[in-house]
PDB file of C-alpha atoms in Angstrom:
ATOM      1  CA  MET V1500      -3.755 -49.148 -91.914  1.00  0.00           C
ATOM      2  CA  THR V1501      -3.028 -49.586 -95.633  1.00  0.00           C
ATOM      3  CA  ALA V1502       0.380 -50.592 -96.983  1.00  0.00           C
ATOM      4  CA  ALA V1503       0.756 -47.161 -98.545  1.00  0.00           C
ATOM      5  CA  SER V1504       0.062 -45.341 -95.299  1.00  0.00           C
ATOM      6  CA  ALA V1505       2.390 -47.696 -93.425  1.00  0.00           C
ATOM      7  CA  ASP V1506       5.228 -46.813 -95.807  1.00  0.00           C
ATOM      8  CA  LYS V1507       4.582 -43.083 -95.529  1.00  0.00           C
ATOM      9  CA  PRO V1508       6.963 -41.422 -93.027  1.00  0.00           C
ATOM     10  CA  ARG V1509       5.220 -40.142 -89.932  1.00  0.00           C
ATOM     11  CA  ARG V1510       5.335 -36.355 -89.716  1.00  0.00           C
ATOM     12  CA  SER V1511       6.130 -34.852 -86.352  1.00  0.00           C
ATOM     13  CA  ARG V1512       3.567 -32.806 -84.470  1.00  0.00           C
ATOM     14  CA  PRO V1513       5.436 -29.485 -84.930  1.00  0.00           C
ATOM     15  CA  VAL V1514       5.612 -30.098 -88.695  1.00  0.00           C
ATOM     16  CA  ARG V1515       1.870 -30.782 -88.815  1.00  0.00           C
ATOM     17  CA  VAL V1516       1.182 -27.626 -86.796  1.00  0.00           C
ATOM     18  CA  ALA V1517       3.460 -25.584 -89.060  1.00  0.00           C
ATOM     19  CA  ASP V1518       1.427 -26.787 -92.055  1.00  0.00           C
ATOM     20  CA  ALA V1519      -1.803 -25.940 -90.247  1.00  0.00           C
ATOM     21  CA  ILE V1520      -0.532 -22.402 -89.556  1.00  0.00           C
ATOM     22  CA  LYS V1521       0.385 -22.012 -93.246  1.00  0.00           C
ATOM     23  CA  ASP V1522      -3.111 -23.138 -94.249  1.00  0.00           C
ATOM     24  CA  TRP V1523      -4.617 -20.665 -91.788  1.00  0.00           C
ATOM     25  CA  VAL V1524      -2.483 -17.847 -93.263  1.00  0.00           C
ATOM     26  CA  VAL V1525      -3.508 -18.720 -96.836  1.00  0.00           C
ATOM     27  CA  GLU V1526      -7.205 -18.931 -95.941  1.00  0.00           C
ATOM     28  CA  ARG V1527      -7.052 -15.411 -94.553  1.00  0.00           C
ATOM     29  CA  ASN V1528      -4.947 -14.090 -97.443  1.00  0.00           C
ATOM     30  CA  LEU V1529      -2.389 -12.608 -95.068  1.00  0.00           C
ATOM     31  CA  GLN V1530       0.396 -10.693 -96.774  1.00  0.00           C
ATOM     32  CA  LYS V1531       4.011  -9.836 -96.059  1.00  0.00           C
ATOM     33  CA  GLY V1532       4.273  -7.769 -92.891  1.00  0.00           C
ATOM     34  CA  ASP V1533       0.931  -8.866 -91.428  1.00  0.00           C
ATOM     35  CA  ARG V1534       1.112  -9.793 -87.759  1.00  0.00           C
ATOM     36  CA  LEU V1535       0.409 -13.334 -86.629  1.00  0.00           C
ATOM     37  CA  PRO V1536      -1.529 -14.099 -83.422  1.00  0.00           C
ATOM     38  CA  SER V1537       0.427 -14.244 -80.192  1.00  0.00           C
ATOM     39  CA  GLU V1538       1.899 -17.489 -78.906  1.00  0.00           C
ATOM     40  CA  ALA V1539      -0.961 -17.865 -76.394  1.00  0.00           C
ATOM     41  CA  GLU V1540      -3.546 -17.307 -79.138  1.00  0.00           C
ATOM     42  CA  LEU V1541      -1.862 -19.895 -81.369  1.00  0.00           C
ATOM     43  CA  MET V1542      -1.822 -22.391 -78.504  1.00  0.00           C
ATOM     44  CA  GLU V1543      -5.544 -21.924 -78.035  1.00  0.00           C
ATOM     45  CA  ARG V1544      -6.393 -21.870 -81.749  1.00  0.00           C
ATOM     46  CA  PHE V1545      -4.491 -25.065 -82.596  1.00  0.00           C
ATOM     47  CA  GLY V1546      -4.894 -26.811 -79.245  1.00  0.00           C
ATOM     48  CA  MET V1547      -1.175 -27.392 -78.796  1.00  0.00           C
ATOM     49  CA  ALA V1548       1.343 -26.911 -75.996  1.00  0.00           C
ATOM     50  CA  LYS V1549       3.774 -24.008 -75.926  1.00  0.00           C
ATOM     51  CA  GLY V1550       6.752 -26.170 -76.930  1.00  0.00           C
ATOM     52  CA  THR V1551       4.981 -27.503 -80.024  1.00  0.00           C
ATOM     53  CA  ILE V1552       3.901 -24.026 -81.122  1.00  0.00           C
ATOM     54  CA  ARG V1553       7.414 -22.655 -80.661  1.00  0.00           C
ATOM     55  CA  GLU V1554       8.950 -25.501 -82.674  1.00  0.00           C
ATOM     56  CA  ALA V1555       6.364 -25.016 -85.438  1.00  0.00           C
ATOM     57  CA  MET V1556       7.209 -21.307 -85.564  1.00  0.00           C
ATOM     58  CA  ARG V1557      10.926 -22.102 -85.757  1.00  0.00           C
ATOM     59  CA  ILE V1558      10.200 -24.353 -88.745  1.00  0.00           C
ATOM     60  CA  LEU V1559       8.279 -21.586 -90.492  1.00  0.00           C
ATOM     61  CA  GLU V1560      11.014 -19.076 -89.706  1.00  0.00           C
ATOM     62  CA  ALA V1561      13.691 -21.410 -91.134  1.00  0.00           C
ATOM     63  CA  GLN V1562      11.628 -21.616 -94.318  1.00  0.00           C
ATOM     64  CA  GLY V1563      11.503 -17.824 -94.508  1.00  0.00           C
ATOM     65  CA  LEU V1564       7.735 -17.755 -94.149  1.00  0.00           C
ATOM     66  CA  ILE V1565       7.673 -15.749 -90.931  1.00  0.00           C
ATOM     67  CA  GLU V1566       9.877 -13.162 -89.271  1.00  0.00           C
ATOM     68  CA  THR V1567      10.229 -12.690 -85.537  1.00  0.00           C
ATOM     69  CA  ARG V1568      10.918  -9.237 -84.130  1.00  0.00           C
ATOM     70  CA  THR V1569      11.803  -8.424 -80.548  1.00  0.00           C
ATOM     71  CA  GLY V1570      11.268  -5.302 -78.506  1.00  0.00           C
ATOM     72  CA  PRO V1571       8.333  -2.880 -78.549  1.00  0.00           C
ATOM     73  CA  GLY V1572       5.950  -3.715 -81.345  1.00  0.00           C
ATOM     74  CA  GLY V1573       7.611  -7.081 -81.771  1.00  0.00           C
ATOM     75  CA  GLY V1574       6.053 -10.437 -82.485  1.00  0.00           C
ATOM     76  CA  SER V1575       5.737 -12.799 -85.439  1.00  0.00           C
ATOM     77  CA  PHE V1576       4.986 -11.435 -88.894  1.00  0.00           C
ATOM     78  CA  ILE V1577       4.460 -12.879 -92.372  1.00  0.00           C
ATOM     79  CA  GLY V1578       7.801 -12.955 -94.162  1.00  0.00           C
ATOM     80  CA  GLU V1579       8.709 -13.288 -97.806  1.00  0.00           C
ATOM     81  CA  VAL V1580      10.423 -16.304 -99.352  1.00  0.00           C
ATOM     82  CA  THR V1581      12.852 -14.822-101.854  1.00  0.00           C
ATOM     83  CA  ALA V1582      13.473 -16.481-105.206  1.00  0.00           C
ATOM     84  CA  ASP V1583      17.077 -17.170-104.217  1.00  0.00           C
ATOM     85  CA  ARG V1584      16.006 -18.930-101.023  1.00  0.00           C
ATOM     86  CA  ALA V1585      13.372 -20.985-102.839  1.00  0.00           C
ATOM     87  CA  LYS V1586      15.941 -22.044-105.444  1.00  0.00           C
ATOM     88  CA  ALA V1587      18.417 -22.979-102.720  1.00  0.00           C
ATOM     89  CA  LEU V1588      15.845 -25.191-100.987  1.00  0.00           C
ATOM     90  CA  LEU V1589      14.866 -26.858-104.261  1.00  0.00           C
ATOM     91  CA  ALA V1590      18.515 -27.350-105.198  1.00  0.00           C
ATOM     92  CA  ASN V1591      19.032 -29.200-101.917  1.00  0.00           C
ATOM     93  CA  TYR V1592      16.138 -31.484-102.808  1.00  0.00           C
ATOM     94  CA  PHE V1593      17.374 -32.252-106.323  1.00  0.00           C
ATOM     95  CA  TYR V1594      20.941 -32.742-105.132  1.00  0.00           C
ATOM     96  CA  PHE V1595      19.880 -36.147-103.798  1.00  0.00           C
ATOM     97  CA  ASN V1596      17.948 -37.136-106.929  1.00  0.00           C
ATOM     98  CA  GLU V1597      20.915 -37.675-109.250  1.00  0.00           C
ATOM     99  CA  LEU V1598      19.714 -35.398-112.045  1.00  0.00           C
ATOM    100  CA  SER V1599      21.351 -35.945-115.417  1.00  0.00           C
ATOM    101  CA  VAL V1600      22.113 -33.502-118.211  1.00  0.00           C
ATOM    102  CA  ALA V1601      19.274 -35.127-120.191  1.00  0.00           C
ATOM    103  CA  ASP V1602      16.796 -34.530-117.341  1.00  0.00           C
ATOM    104  CA  ILE V1603      17.558 -30.822-117.304  1.00  0.00           C
ATOM    105  CA  TYR V1604      17.599 -30.335-121.067  1.00  0.00           C
ATOM    106  CA  GLN V1605      14.279 -32.120-121.462  1.00  0.00           C
ATOM    107  CA  LEU V1606      12.758 -29.038-119.834  1.00  0.00           C
ATOM    108  CA  ARG V1607      15.166 -26.488-121.282  1.00  0.00           C
ATOM    109  CA  ARG V1608      14.322 -27.557-124.841  1.00  0.00           C
ATOM    110  CA  VAL V1609      10.623 -26.906-124.164  1.00  0.00           C
ATOM    111  CA  LEU V1610      10.742 -23.728-122.101  1.00  0.00           C
ATOM    112  CA  GLU V1611      13.690 -21.637-123.222  1.00  0.00           C
ATOM    113  CA  PRO V1612      12.688 -21.278-126.908  1.00  0.00           C
ATOM    114  CA  GLU V1613       9.291 -19.983-125.762  1.00  0.00           C
ATOM    115  CA  LEU V1614      10.960 -17.639-123.301  1.00  0.00           C
ATOM    116  CA  ALA V1615      13.155 -16.222-126.058  1.00  0.00           C
ATOM    117  CA  ALA V1616      10.220 -15.766-128.464  1.00  0.00           C
ATOM    118  CA  SER V1617       8.164 -14.019-125.779  1.00  0.00           C
ATOM    119  CA  LEU V1618      10.913 -11.439-125.193  1.00  0.00           C
ATOM    120  CA  ALA V1619      11.690 -10.586-128.824  1.00  0.00           C
ATOM    121  CA  GLY V1620      11.285  -6.861-129.413  1.00  0.00           C
ATOM    122  CA  LYS V1621      10.376  -6.263-125.765  1.00  0.00           C
ATOM    123  CA  LEU V1622      13.757  -5.775-124.106  1.00  0.00           C
ATOM    124  CA  SER V1623      15.113  -2.334-123.324  1.00  0.00           C
ATOM    125  CA  ASP V1624      18.532  -1.139-124.470  1.00  0.00           C
ATOM    126  CA  ASP V1625      19.789  -1.618-120.915  1.00  0.00           C
ATOM    127  CA  GLN V1626      18.539  -5.210-120.809  1.00  0.00           C
ATOM    128  CA  LEU V1627      20.136  -6.030-124.154  1.00  0.00           C
ATOM    129  CA  ALA V1628      23.356  -4.415-122.968  1.00  0.00           C
ATOM    130  CA  ALA V1629      23.247  -6.590-119.845  1.00  0.00           C
ATOM    131  CA  LEU V1630      23.092  -9.721-122.035  1.00  0.00           C
ATOM    132  CA  GLU V1631      25.961  -8.439-124.176  1.00  0.00           C
ATOM    133  CA  ALA V1632      27.990  -7.797-121.033  1.00  0.00           C
ATOM    134  CA  VAL V1633      27.625 -11.447-120.021  1.00  0.00           C
ATOM    135  CA  VAL V1634      28.775 -12.648-123.470  1.00  0.00           C
ATOM    136  CA  ALA V1635      31.744 -10.270-123.292  1.00  0.00           C
ATOM    137  CA  GLN V1636      33.039 -12.243-120.306  1.00  0.00           C
ATOM    138  CA  TYR V1637      34.195 -15.066-122.600  1.00  0.00           C
ATOM    139  CA  PRO V1638      35.783 -13.418-125.689  1.00  0.00           C
ATOM    140  CA  GLU V1639      37.980 -16.411-126.549  1.00  0.00           C
ATOM    141  CA  PRO V1640      38.076 -20.177-125.913  1.00  0.00           C
ATOM    142  CA  ALA V1641      39.305 -21.400-122.546  1.00  0.00           C
ATOM    143  CA  LYS V1642      42.888 -22.599-122.302  1.00  0.00           C
ATOM    144  CA  THR V1643      42.565 -24.377-118.958  1.00  0.00           C
ATOM    145  CA  ALA V1644      39.939 -26.386-117.105  1.00  0.00           C
ATOM    146  CA  GLU V1645      39.542 -23.516-114.629  1.00  0.00           C
ATOM    147  CA  GLU V1646      38.828 -21.045-117.438  1.00  0.00           C
ATOM    148  CA  GLU V1647      36.403 -23.528-118.985  1.00  0.00           C
ATOM    149  CA  ARG V1648      34.559 -23.808-115.669  1.00  0.00           C
ATOM    150  CA  ASP V1649      34.262 -20.025-115.386  1.00  0.00           C
ATOM    151  CA  GLN V1650      33.011 -19.785-118.966  1.00  0.00           C
ATOM    152  CA  HIS V1651      30.371 -22.457-118.345  1.00  0.00           C
ATOM    153  CA  VAL V1652      29.147 -20.585-115.290  1.00  0.00           C
ATOM    154  CA  ALA V1653      29.070 -17.251-117.140  1.00  0.00           C
ATOM    155  CA  SER V1654      27.306 -18.773-120.148  1.00  0.00           C
ATOM    156  CA  LEU V1655      24.576 -20.201-117.928  1.00  0.00           C
ATOM    157  CA  ALA V1656      24.279 -16.812-116.217  1.00  0.00           C
ATOM    158  CA  PHE V1657      23.262 -15.454-119.640  1.00  0.00           C
ATOM    159  CA  HIS V1658      20.199 -17.706-119.571  1.00  0.00           C
ATOM    160  CA  ARG V1659      19.316 -16.832-115.989  1.00  0.00           C
ATOM    161  CA  ARG V1660      19.598 -13.136-116.805  1.00  0.00           C
ATOM    162  CA  LEU V1661      17.337 -13.581-119.834  1.00  0.00           C
ATOM    163  CA  ALA V1662      14.810 -15.502-117.729  1.00  0.00           C
ATOM    164  CA  ASN V1663      14.679 -12.724-115.158  1.00  0.00           C
ATOM    165  CA  PHE V1664      13.524 -10.314-117.876  1.00  0.00           C
ATOM    166  CA  SER V1665      10.331 -12.324-118.369  1.00  0.00           C
ATOM    167  CA  THR V1666       7.040 -10.846-117.157  1.00  0.00           C
ATOM    168  CA  ASN V1667       5.863 -14.392-116.337  1.00  0.00           C
ATOM    169  CA  PRO V1668       7.202 -15.013-112.813  1.00  0.00           C
ATOM    170  CA  LEU V1669       6.708 -18.784-112.986  1.00  0.00           C
ATOM    171  CA  LEU V1670       8.516 -19.122-116.317  1.00  0.00           C
ATOM    172  CA  ALA V1671      11.297 -16.859-115.054  1.00  0.00           C
ATOM    173  CA  PHE V1672      11.695 -18.909-111.881  1.00  0.00           C
ATOM    174  CA  VAL V1673      11.764 -22.317-113.576  1.00  0.00           C
ATOM    175  CA  VAL V1674      14.204 -21.326-116.332  1.00  0.00           C
ATOM    176  CA  SER V1675      16.456 -19.518-113.866  1.00  0.00           C
ATOM    177  CA  PHE V1676      16.354 -22.499-111.507  1.00  0.00           C
ATOM    178  CA  MET V1677      17.323 -24.898-114.293  1.00  0.00           C
ATOM    179  CA  GLY V1678      20.312 -22.686-115.027  1.00  0.00           C
ATOM    180  CA  ARG V1679      21.285 -22.831-111.386  1.00  0.00           C
ATOM    181  CA  ILE V1680      21.150 -26.602-111.034  1.00  0.00           C
ATOM    182  CA  LEU V1681      22.966 -27.088-114.347  1.00  0.00           C
ATOM    183  CA  THR V1682      25.676 -24.763-113.029  1.00  0.00           C
ATOM    184  CA  ASP V1683      25.934 -26.845-109.854  1.00  0.00           C
ATOM    185  CA  LEU V1684      25.964 -30.058-111.887  1.00  0.00           C
ATOM    186  CA  THR V1685      28.703 -28.732-114.149  1.00  0.00           C
ATOM    187  CA  VAL V1686      30.890 -27.742-111.221  1.00  0.00           C
ATOM    188  CA  TYR V1687      30.574 -30.708-108.879  1.00  0.00           C
ATOM    189  CA  ARG V1688      30.740 -33.299-111.705  1.00  0.00           C
ATOM    190  CA  GLN V1689      33.580 -31.387-113.381  1.00  0.00           C
ATOM    191  CA  LEU V1690      31.839 -31.306-116.759  1.00  0.00           C
ATOM    192  CA  TYR V1691      34.220 -28.530-117.774  1.00  0.00           C
ATOM    193  CA  ASP V1692      37.334 -30.739-117.894  1.00  0.00           C
ATOM    194  CA  PRO V1693      38.769 -31.049-120.495  1.00  0.00           C
ATOM    195  CA  PRO V1694      37.877 -27.737-122.211  1.00  0.00           C
ATOM    196  CA  ASN V1695      35.333 -28.103-125.020  1.00  0.00           C
ATOM    197  CA  PRO V1696      36.062 -25.595-127.822  1.00  0.00           C
ATOM    198  CA  GLU V1697      33.093 -26.783-129.905  1.00  0.00           C
ATOM    199  CA  LEU V1698      30.670 -26.045-127.068  1.00  0.00           C
ATOM    200  CA  TYR V1699      32.262 -22.612-126.661  1.00  0.00           C
ATOM    201  CA  GLU V1700      32.174 -21.660-130.348  1.00  0.00           C
ATOM    202  CA  LYS V1701      28.619 -22.825-130.998  1.00  0.00           C
ATOM    203  CA  GLY V1702      27.286 -21.430-127.729  1.00  0.00           C
ATOM    204  CA  LEU V1703      28.829 -18.024-128.373  1.00  0.00           C
ATOM    205  CA  ALA V1704      27.411 -17.926-131.917  1.00  0.00           C
ATOM    206  CA  TYR V1705      23.927 -18.866-130.738  1.00  0.00           C
ATOM    207  CA  GLN V1706      23.910 -16.278-127.955  1.00  0.00           C
ATOM    208  CA  THR V1707      25.178 -13.541-130.280  1.00  0.00           C
ATOM    209  CA  ASP V1708      22.548 -14.380-132.911  1.00  0.00           C
ATOM    210  CA  LEU V1709      19.874 -14.545-130.224  1.00  0.00           C
ATOM    211  CA  ILE V1710      20.639 -11.042-128.963  1.00  0.00           C
ATOM    212  CA  ALA V1711      20.311  -9.725-132.524  1.00  0.00           C
ATOM    213  CA  ALA V1712      16.945 -11.467-132.967  1.00  0.00           C
ATOM    214  CA  LEU V1713      15.702 -10.133-129.624  1.00  0.00           C
ATOM    215  CA  ARG V1714      16.776  -6.607-130.546  1.00  0.00           C
ATOM    216  CA  ASP V1715      15.073  -6.789-133.961  1.00  0.00           C
ATOM    217  CA  GLY V1716      11.862  -8.283-132.588  1.00  0.00           C
ATOM    218  CA  ARG V1717      12.186 -11.482-134.642  1.00  0.00           C
ATOM    219  CA  ALA V1718      10.235 -13.838-132.381  1.00  0.00           C
ATOM    220  CA  GLU V1719      10.296 -16.908-134.654  1.00  0.00           C
ATOM    221  CA  ASP V1720      14.020 -16.518-135.252  1.00  0.00           C
ATOM    222  CA  ALA V1721      14.613 -16.146-131.512  1.00  0.00           C
ATOM    223  CA  ARG V1722      12.625 -19.338-130.872  1.00  0.00           C
ATOM    224  CA  ALA V1723      14.528 -21.276-133.558  1.00  0.00           C
ATOM    225  CA  ILE V1724      17.934 -20.022-132.406  1.00  0.00           C
ATOM    226  CA  MET V1725      17.253 -20.946-128.801  1.00  0.00           C
ATOM    227  CA  ARG V1726      15.890 -24.361-129.773  1.00  0.00           C
ATOM    228  CA  ALA V1727      19.019 -25.112-131.821  1.00  0.00           C
ATOM    229  CA  HIS V1728      21.158 -23.793-128.977  1.00  0.00           C
ATOM    230  CA  MET V1729      19.497 -26.144-126.495  1.00  0.00           C
ATOM    231  CA  GLU V1730      19.725 -29.184-128.784  1.00  0.00           C
ATOM    232  CA  THR V1731      23.391 -28.577-129.550  1.00  0.00           C
ATOM    233  CA  ALA V1732      24.311 -27.836-125.949  1.00  0.00           C
ATOM    234  CA  GLU V1733      22.537 -30.971-124.745  1.00  0.00           C
ATOM    235  CA  ALA V1734      24.409 -33.201-127.195  1.00  0.00           C
ATOM    236  CA  LEU V1735      27.780 -31.676-126.340  1.00  0.00           C
ATOM    237  CA  MET V1736      27.135 -31.693-122.591  1.00  0.00           C
ATOM    238  CA  GLN V1737      26.048 -35.331-122.695  1.00  0.00           C
ATOM    239  CA  ARG V1738      29.246 -36.159-124.547  1.00  0.00           C
ATOM    240  CA  GLN V1739      31.172 -34.336-121.845  1.00  0.00           C
ATOM    241  CA  GLU V1740      29.229 -36.167-119.136  1.00  0.00           C
ATOM    242  CA  ALA V1741      30.060 -39.545-120.713  1.00  0.00           C
ATOM    243  CA  GLN V1742      33.709 -38.602-121.003  1.00  0.00           C
ATOM    244  CA  VAL V1743      33.874 -37.660-117.327  1.00  0.00           C
ATOM    245  CA  LEU V1744      32.169 -40.939-116.388  1.00  0.00           C
ATOM    246  CA  ARG V1745      34.659 -42.962-118.424  1.00  0.00           C
ATOM    247  CA  ARG V1746      37.523 -41.122-116.759  1.00  0.00           C
ATOM    248  CA  PHE V1747      36.028 -41.776-113.319  1.00  0.00           C
ATOM    249  CA  ILE V1748      35.664 -45.512-114.031  1.00  0.00           C
ATOM    250  CA  ALA V1749      39.232 -45.689-115.344  1.00  0.00           C
ATOM    251  CA  GLU V1750      40.530 -44.113-112.157  1.00  0.00           C
TER     252      GLU V1750
END
């Protein structure tokens, strides 16, 4: 046994069987709603006892990959992992990795300008109105830490909403997920206290200008506005992060 394999955590038998079932599903290109073999058939196919198969199926069900139905016509069927569930699982993973503001913005600075450019001139009136409705939630600077927190959350919702308009599902997922974890980071590290009027004023101006560029189909302007927005937001958020850290140390 090599040192690397010795350090690698041993995976339980049900976990290995769950992975084998997933591989089997992918190989056969099964789709949502397709029925899986019965428990007896799975036992025979994978050469495992009933208890192991049942535990493997519970793992897959917890992941949202299968659905179990009872009664006539019941059984196990291919499920669908929703975007929200996938983001929740990933958020749990990154929660223990001590992400920083810089980590998140390293990706935001690359992806979000391209997202904005790709959507210029392609959004419907309803989609543009939806973005304007988000901006309308923060018409003036926050007066309290609680208002600042709500404004941060709403401002990040603007970016998630924009991402969801993308026709590229991977780009939409990644940008939306970054908005989610930055929201979580802002809330549990209290990066909204004290209120930051400069972040508010510049963020509002960038988002307003961006909507105009998207409406007019000005792709290069949309890219430049979003890039400046990300660079400014990163600098101000890092300043806020440092201020919170200093306050924590002082306490």
